[in-house]
Coordinates of C-alpha atoms in Angstrom, one line a residue:
M238 CA 57.6 156.0 95.4
P239 CA 60.2 155.3 98.7
E240 CA 58.5 154.2 101.1
N241 CA 60.3 157.9 103.7
V242 CA 60.8 160.4 101.2
S243 CA 56.7 162.0 102.0
A244 CA 55.0 159.5 104.5
V245 CA 53.6 161.1 107.9
P246 CA 52.7 160.2 110.8
R247 CA 49.2 158.8 110.2
K248 CA 46.4 160.3 113.0
D249 CA 45.8 156.3 114.2
L250 CA 45.6 156.7 117.6
T251 CA 41.9 156.7 119.7
P252 CA 41.4 158.7 122.8
V253 CA 42.3 155.2 124.1
D254 CA 45.3 154.5 123.0
V255 CA 46.8 157.2 124.3
S256 CA 44.7 157.1 128.1
I257 CA 46.8 153.1 127.6
M258 CA 49.7 154.7 126.8
V259 CA 50.2 157.4 129.0
V260 CA 49.0 154.3 132.8
G261 CA 51.0 151.6 130.9
I262 CA 54.1 154.1 131.0
V263 CA 53.9 154.9 135.0
L264 CA 52.6 152.4 135.7
G265 CA 55.7 150.8 135.9
I266 CA 58.6 150.9 138.6
G267 CA 57.8 153.9 141.2
I268 CA 55.6 152.5 142.8
F269 CA 56.6 149.0 143.6
K270 CA 60.7 151.4 144.3
T271 CA 59.6 154.8 146.0
P272 CA 56.9 154.6 148.7
S273 CA 59.2 153.1 151.0
L274 CA 61.5 156.4 150.0
V275 CA 58.3 158.1 150.2
A276 CA 57.3 157.0 153.9
R277 CA 61.7 157.2 155.5
Y278 CA 60.7 161.0 155.1
A279 CA 56.8 160.7 156.1
G280 CA 56.4 162.1 159.8
D281 CA 53.2 159.7 160.5
E282 CA 50.7 157.9 158.2
T283 CA 48.1 161.2 157.8
V284 CA 51.7 163.2 156.0
F285 CA 51.7 159.6 153.8
V286 CA 49.3 159.4 152.4
S287 CA 48.6 163.7 152.4
L288 CA 51.6 163.1 150.7
W289 CA 51.1 160.9 148.3
L290 CA 47.2 162.7 147.5
L291 CA 49.9 166.1 147.3
G292 CA 52.0 164.3 144.0
G293 CA 49.0 163.6 142.7
L294 CA 46.7 167.1 142.8
I295 CA 50.2 168.2 141.2
T296 CA 50.3 165.5 138.4
V297 CA 46.9 166.2 137.0
I298 CA 47.3 170.0 137.8
G299 CA 50.1 169.5 135.5
S300 CA 48.2 166.9 132.4
V301 CA 45.7 169.4 132.3
C302 CA 48.1 172.1 131.5
Y303 CA 49.5 169.8 129.0
A304 CA 46.3 168.9 127.5
E305 CA 46.1 172.4 126.4
L306 CA 49.4 172.5 124.9
G307 CA 48.6 169.5 123.2
S308 CA 44.9 170.5 121.8
A309 CA 46.3 173.6 120.5
R310 CA 49.3 172.0 118.8
P311 CA 49.2 169.1 118.2
D312 CA 52.6 167.2 117.0
A313 CA 54.9 164.4 116.7
G314 CA 57.8 167.1 118.9
G315 CA 55.7 167.6 121.9
E316 CA 57.5 169.7 124.1
Y317 CA 60.4 169.7 120.8
A318 CA 57.9 171.5 120.1
F319 CA 56.4 173.5 122.2
L320 CA 59.9 174.8 123.3
R321 CA 60.4 175.9 120.1
E322 CA 58.0 177.7 118.9
A323 CA 57.7 179.1 122.5
Y324 CA 61.0 180.7 122.6
G325 CA 63.1 179.7 118.9
S326 CA 64.8 176.6 117.4
K327 CA 68.6 177.5 120.3
V328 CA 66.8 176.5 122.9
A329 CA 64.8 174.1 121.4
L330 CA 67.4 172.2 120.0
L331 CA 69.3 171.9 123.0
F332 CA 66.1 170.6 124.4
A333 CA 66.1 167.4 121.8
W334 CA 70.2 167.1 122.7
A335 CA 68.8 166.9 126.5
R336 CA 66.3 164.5 125.7
C337 CA 67.5 162.7 123.6
T338 CA 71.6 161.9 125.7
V339 CA 70.0 162.6 129.1
I340 CA 66.1 162.2 129.8
Q341 CA 64.3 159.4 126.9
P342 CA 67.7 157.2 127.1
G343 CA 68.0 157.6 130.8
A344 CA 64.1 156.2 131.4
I345 CA 64.6 154.1 129.3
A346 CA 67.4 152.5 130.7
A347 CA 65.5 153.0 134.7
A348 CA 63.2 151.1 133.2
A349 CA 64.6 148.3 131.6
F350 CA 66.5 147.6 135.3
V351 CA 63.1 147.6 138.1
M352 CA 62.4 145.2 135.1
G353 CA 65.5 142.9 134.8
D354 CA 65.8 142.9 139.3
Y355 CA 62.1 140.8 139.3
A356 CA 62.6 138.9 136.6
N357 CA 65.7 137.5 137.6
V358 CA 63.9 136.6 141.2
V359 CA 61.5 135.5 138.0
W360 CA 63.7 133.5 136.8
P361 CA 67.5 134.2 138.4
L362 CA 70.4 133.9 135.8
G363 CA 72.8 134.7 138.8
A364 CA 74.8 138.7 139.2
P365 CA 74.6 139.9 136.2
G366 CA 71.2 138.9 135.7
P367 CA 69.3 142.2 135.6
G368 CA 71.6 143.7 133.2
I369 CA 70.9 140.8 130.8
Y370 CA 67.5 141.1 130.7
A371 CA 67.3 145.4 130.9
L372 CA 69.4 145.4 127.7
A373 CA 67.6 142.4 126.0
S374 CA 64.2 144.4 127.4
V375 CA 65.6 147.7 125.2
I376 CA 66.6 145.8 121.9
V377 CA 63.5 143.4 122.0
F378 CA 60.6 146.3 122.4
T379 CA 62.4 148.4 119.7
L380 CA 62.5 145.7 117.8
V381 CA 59.5 145.4 118.1
N382 CA 58.2 149.5 117.4
H383 CA 60.7 149.6 114.7
V384 CA 58.0 146.7 112.8
G385 CA 55.2 149.5 112.8
T386 CA 53.4 152.1 115.2
T387 CA 50.2 149.1 115.5
P388 CA 52.0 146.4 116.6
G389 CA 53.7 148.1 119.7
K390 CA 50.6 149.5 120.6
L391 CA 48.6 146.1 120.5
V392 CA 51.0 145.2 123.4
Q393 CA 50.9 147.7 125.1
R394 CA 47.0 147.1 125.1
A395 CA 47.1 144.0 125.4
V396 CA 49.6 143.7 128.4
E397 CA 48.8 147.3 130.7
V398 CA 45.3 145.5 130.6
I399 CA 46.1 142.4 132.4
V400 CA 48.7 144.9 134.5
V401 CA 45.9 146.9 135.3
L402 CA 44.0 143.8 136.5
S403 CA 46.4 142.1 138.5
M404 CA 47.1 145.2 140.1
L405 CA 44.1 145.7 141.0
G406 CA 43.4 142.0 142.7
I407 CA 46.5 142.1 144.9
V408 CA 45.0 144.9 146.1
I409 CA 41.5 143.9 146.7
S410 CA 43.4 140.7 147.6
A411 CA 45.4 142.9 150.5
F412 CA 42.6 143.9 152.1
V413 CA 40.5 140.3 152.7
A414 CA 42.9 139.2 153.5
L415 CA 43.2 137.9 157.4
V416 CA 46.5 139.8 157.9
P417 CA 47.6 140.8 161.3
E418 CA 46.8 144.6 161.9
P419 CA 50.6 146.5 162.3
G420 CA 51.1 148.5 164.9
A421 CA 51.1 152.5 164.5
G422 CA 54.0 153.4 162.3
T423 CA 56.8 155.3 165.3
P424 CA 55.7 158.7 165.2
Q425 CA 58.9 161.3 163.5
T426 CA 59.4 165.2 162.4
T427 CA 58.1 165.8 158.8
S428 CA 61.1 169.2 157.6
W429 CA 60.8 170.5 154.8
G430 CA 63.5 169.6 153.2
G431 CA 62.1 165.7 153.3
A432 CA 58.6 166.5 152.2
G433 CA 60.6 168.0 149.9
L434 CA 62.5 165.0 148.5
A435 CA 59.4 162.2 149.2
M436 CA 57.9 164.6 146.8
M437 CA 60.6 164.7 144.3
F438 CA 60.1 159.9 144.7
I439 CA 56.5 160.6 144.3
L440 CA 56.6 162.9 141.4
L441 CA 59.0 160.7 139.7
T442 CA 56.6 157.5 140.8
Y443 CA 53.1 159.8 139.0
G444 CA 56.4 161.5 136.0
G445 CA 55.8 159.5 132.5
W446 CA 52.7 161.3 131.4
N447 CA 54.0 164.0 129.6
E448 CA 55.1 161.7 126.9
A449 CA 51.1 162.4 126.1
A450 CA 52.4 165.2 124.6
Y451 CA 55.0 162.9 121.5
L452 CA 51.0 161.3 120.6
S453 CA 49.7 164.3 119.8
G454 CA 50.8 164.3 116.1
E455 CA 49.0 161.6 115.9
L456 CA 46.2 161.7 117.8
Q457 CA 42.5 161.6 116.3
D458 CA 41.3 164.9 116.7
A459 CA 43.6 166.2 118.7
R460 CA 41.9 169.3 119.3
R461 CA 39.2 167.6 120.9
N462 CA 40.7 164.6 122.9
M463 CA 44.2 165.4 123.7
A464 CA 42.1 166.7 127.3
R465 CA 40.4 163.8 127.6
A466 CA 42.4 161.5 127.3
L467 CA 45.6 162.9 128.8
V468 CA 43.7 163.6 132.4
V469 CA 41.2 159.5 131.9
G470 CA 44.9 158.4 132.2
V471 CA 46.7 160.2 134.8
L472 CA 43.2 159.9 137.0
V473 CA 43.8 156.9 136.2
V474 CA 47.3 156.6 137.3
V475 CA 46.4 158.6 140.9
A476 CA 43.8 156.4 141.8
V477 CA 45.9 153.0 141.2
S478 CA 48.9 154.6 142.4
L479 CA 46.5 154.9 145.7
A480 CA 45.2 152.3 146.6
I481 CA 48.1 150.0 145.6
N482 CA 49.8 153.2 148.9
F483 CA 46.6 151.9 151.4
A484 CA 47.3 148.5 150.6
Y485 CA 50.8 148.9 152.0
L486 CA 49.5 150.5 155.2
H487 CA 47.1 148.4 155.5
V488 CA 49.0 145.2 155.7
L489 CA 52.3 146.9 156.2
G490 CA 52.3 149.6 158.3
L491 CA 54.5 152.8 157.9
D492 CA 56.7 150.8 160.0
G493 CA 57.1 148.2 157.3
I494 CA 57.3 150.1 154.5
R495 CA 60.4 152.6 156.3
D496 CA 62.0 148.7 156.3
S497 CA 61.1 147.3 153.2
E498 CA 63.7 148.0 149.8
A499 CA 60.4 145.5 147.5
V500 CA 57.6 146.0 149.4
G501 CA 56.0 145.0 146.8
A502 CA 57.0 141.8 147.1
A503 CA 57.0 141.7 150.6
M504 CA 53.9 143.0 150.9
M505 CA 52.4 139.6 149.1
R506 CA 54.4 138.2 151.5
V507 CA 52.6 138.7 154.3
V508 CA 49.1 138.4 152.1
A509 CA 49.8 135.0 150.8
G510 CA 53.7 133.7 151.0
D511 CA 56.2 133.3 149.1
A512 CA 53.9 132.0 145.9
G513 CA 52.5 135.2 146.7
A514 CA 55.8 136.9 145.8
T515 CA 56.8 135.7 143.2
V516 CA 53.3 136.8 141.8
M517 CA 53.7 140.0 143.0
S518 CA 57.3 140.2 140.4
V519 CA 55.8 138.6 137.4
V520 CA 52.9 141.4 137.9
I521 CA 55.8 143.8 138.1
V522 CA 57.8 142.7 135.1
L523 CA 55.3 142.7 133.4
S524 CA 54.0 146.5 134.2
T525 CA 57.6 147.9 133.9
L526 CA 57.4 146.0 129.9
T527 CA 54.9 148.6 129.6
T528 CA 56.5 151.3 130.9
L529 CA 59.6 150.5 128.8
N530 CA 57.3 149.7 125.7
G531 CA 55.6 153.5 126.2
L532 CA 58.9 155.1 126.7
I533 CA 60.0 153.6 123.5
I534 CA 57.0 154.9 121.5
T535 CA 57.3 158.2 122.5
G536 CA 61.0 159.0 123.0
A537 CA 61.9 157.8 119.1
R538 CA 59.3 160.9 118.1
S539 CA 61.7 163.3 120.4
Y540 CA 65.0 162.5 117.4
Y541 CA 62.1 162.0 114.6
A542 CA 61.5 165.4 115.2
L543 CA 64.9 167.0 116.0
G544 CA 66.3 165.0 112.1
R545 CA 63.3 167.5 111.0
D546 CA 64.0 170.3 111.7
V547 CA 67.7 170.2 111.6
G548 CA 68.4 169.2 107.7
A549 CA 72.6 167.4 109.0
L550 CA 70.6 165.0 110.6
R551 CA 67.7 164.7 107.9
S552 CA 68.4 160.9 107.8
V553 CA 66.7 160.6 111.2
G554 CA 63.0 162.3 110.7
T555 CA 62.7 160.4 108.3
W556 CA 58.9 158.4 109.2
R557 CA 58.8 155.3 107.9
R558 CA 55.5 154.4 105.6
Q559 CA 55.1 150.7 106.2
G560 CA 54.2 150.4 109.8
S561 CA 53.9 153.9 109.8
T562 CA 56.6 154.5 112.4
P563 CA 60.3 157.0 112.7
A564 CA 62.4 153.3 112.5
N565 CA 65.5 155.4 112.5
A566 CA 64.8 157.3 115.2
L567 CA 64.3 154.2 117.3
L568 CA 67.3 152.1 116.4
L569 CA 68.7 155.3 117.5
Q570 CA 67.1 156.2 120.7
G571 CA 67.4 152.1 121.5
A572 CA 71.7 152.5 120.4
V573 CA 72.4 155.4 122.7
S574 CA 69.7 153.6 125.9
A575 CA 71.2 150.3 125.0
V576 CA 74.5 151.7 126.2
L577 CA 73.3 153.1 128.9
V578 CA 72.2 149.6 130.2
V579 CA 75.6 148.8 130.1
F580 CA 76.5 151.6 132.0
G581 CA 74.5 151.4 134.7
A582 CA 75.3 147.5 134.8
F583 CA 78.8 148.2 135.9
T584 CA 78.4 151.1 137.8
R585 CA 75.9 147.8 139.8
A586 CA 73.3 151.2 140.8
G587 CA 71.2 150.7 137.9
F588 CA 68.1 152.0 139.3
R589 CA 68.9 154.7 141.6
T590 CA 72.1 156.3 138.8
M591 CA 69.4 156.4 136.1
V592 CA 67.2 158.9 138.0
A593 CA 69.5 161.1 139.7
Y594 CA 71.5 160.8 136.1
T595 CA 68.0 162.4 134.8
S596 CA 66.0 164.3 137.0
P597 CA 67.7 167.9 137.6
V598 CA 67.6 167.8 133.0
F599 CA 63.7 167.3 133.5
W600 CA 62.5 169.1 135.6
F601 CA 64.3 172.5 133.9
F602 CA 62.4 171.7 130.9
M603 CA 59.3 170.7 132.2
L604 CA 59.4 174.7 134.0
L605 CA 59.6 175.7 130.5
V606 CA 57.1 174.5 129.6
A607 CA 54.9 175.7 132.0
L608 CA 55.5 179.1 131.5
S609 CA 55.7 178.4 127.7
L610 CA 52.2 178.6 128.9
Y611 CA 51.8 182.0 129.3
V612 CA 54.0 182.7 125.8
F613 CA 50.7 181.5 123.8
R614 CA 48.2 182.8 125.3
R615 CA 50.3 186.5 125.1
R616 CA 50.0 185.7 121.1
E617 CA 46.5 184.3 121.1
T618 CA 44.1 186.5 119.1
G619 CA 40.5 185.2 120.5
G620 CA 39.5 182.9 118.2
E621 CA 41.7 179.7 118.8
S622 CA 39.8 176.9 119.3
H623 CA 41.1 173.9 121.5
Y624 CA 40.7 173.6 124.4
R625 CA 41.4 175.5 127.1
L626 CA 42.9 174.6 131.2
P627 CA 40.4 176.0 134.0
L628 CA 41.7 178.8 136.4
Y629 CA 44.5 180.9 134.3
P630 CA 46.5 181.5 134.6
V631 CA 46.3 180.4 138.8
T632 CA 46.8 176.7 137.4
P633 CA 50.1 177.3 135.1
A634 CA 52.1 179.0 137.2
L635 CA 50.9 176.4 140.7
F636 CA 52.8 173.8 138.3
A637 CA 55.9 175.6 137.5
L638 CA 56.8 176.3 141.2
S639 CA 56.0 172.5 141.6
C640 CA 58.6 171.7 138.8
L641 CA 61.0 174.5 140.6
W642 CA 60.5 173.0 143.8
V643 CA 61.3 169.2 142.8
L644 CA 65.0 170.9 140.4
C645 CA 66.6 171.9 143.7
S646 CA 65.4 168.5 145.1
S647 CA 67.1 166.7 142.9
L648 CA 70.6 169.5 142.5
L649 CA 70.5 169.1 146.4
D650 CA 70.0 165.8 146.6
A651 CA 70.1 163.6 144.3
G652 CA 73.8 162.9 144.5
R653 CA 76.7 162.5 142.0
G654 CA 73.9 161.8 139.0
S655 CA 72.2 164.4 138.5
I656 CA 76.8 166.3 138.4
V657 CA 77.2 164.0 135.7
G658 CA 73.7 164.9 133.1
V659 CA 73.4 167.8 134.2
A660 CA 77.4 168.1 132.3
V661 CA 75.5 166.0 129.7
L662 CA 73.7 168.3 129.6
L663 CA 76.5 171.3 128.9
A664 CA 78.4 168.9 126.5
G665 CA 75.6 170.3 124.1
T666 CA 76.0 173.6 124.7
P667 CA 77.8 174.5 121.9
L668 CA 75.2 173.0 119.6
L669 CA 73.3 176.9 120.1
F670 CA 76.2 178.1 117.4
L671 CA 75.4 175.8 114.9
R672 CA 73.3 176.9 112.4
A673 CA 69.2 177.3 113.5
P674 CA 66.8 174.1 112.3
R675 CA 66.2 174.7 109.4
P676 CA 62.0 176.0 109.4
R677 CA 59.7 173.2 108.1

């Protein structure tokens, strides 16, 4: 039998695997980039900490919403499958276009650029170094996952354990080291607009947990384990992120955070000199690699789901039996991501360009996913046995309002990159006039 004709995703992933994937995807880029941006919009230390706590609460609310969706409808297509069932194949097809051209390759390229920036500090290759490292990382991790799901999963587990332990060590060293006490931050007014921008960066830092939805089709007993796997991963992410921010405040103070473009390295330079800054850069490289690997693993499932449902893209929707992996989808995703890396390298503002490019499109569709919970609840007959989120209908309403808040902030303040991302989304609207995807 040909190896890719009848193969389907195997339920090989345990709840621990999915939790580690969530931690690996999220704890990779934002916590080393965004605290200085958040601090510039925070009036004082209390507001700074409160904003991070509020962002963590929103993230936990979102995770329980996704836990219900993933446990009730486990599917390798994740959000694509949720949108198709809630709103029909046309909306799902437009989302698939957005995810395959904007959301996922943009996120992969952004993670690759952060890794490239810090790798170029550890081992300089000159001005083109970040772009070279970014492109190489996309190629290497695409090929690792092309071999099979197990190698990619093992790489994720091994590296993420190292990263979390290293981060905990860094936080502890920040509190036990004898460092000068930073002065109080300069007070300033916190506006509603500034708080909205700060929350956009905070939710970007916590973002990526929704990728677990794309692993629900491979999770063992997803109806029982999805909530546990997703919520545990999110709680670890929020706890570690808060601990790192407290360490920043303890060593640098709010003004020091505001004035630093590389806040993690700045903190470790105070704690342990240049050697500490180098160690921090190595940890960041490893952390961003786990983010990159996780995004590649989950992103390819979107291409697979689209190809599975659209006859003209059937070759992308094949699941290779050997290695249990969407091999063709991985190669296509890798090619699109590589093109964005090259584009970002030429702009010389790769990370910022990719964040602006992806944000409005991402939050628009996440808003639709949040509202889909109401659609599915209305259709239920009462005999379903799956995880049900608490405090319905308030919980999804809070999450939907949060999505709308960040969507408006990203449209108004993210800059030209957001216009390009929206333009690419609109370029996919002709797909709505094609023949609807074939039913499974």
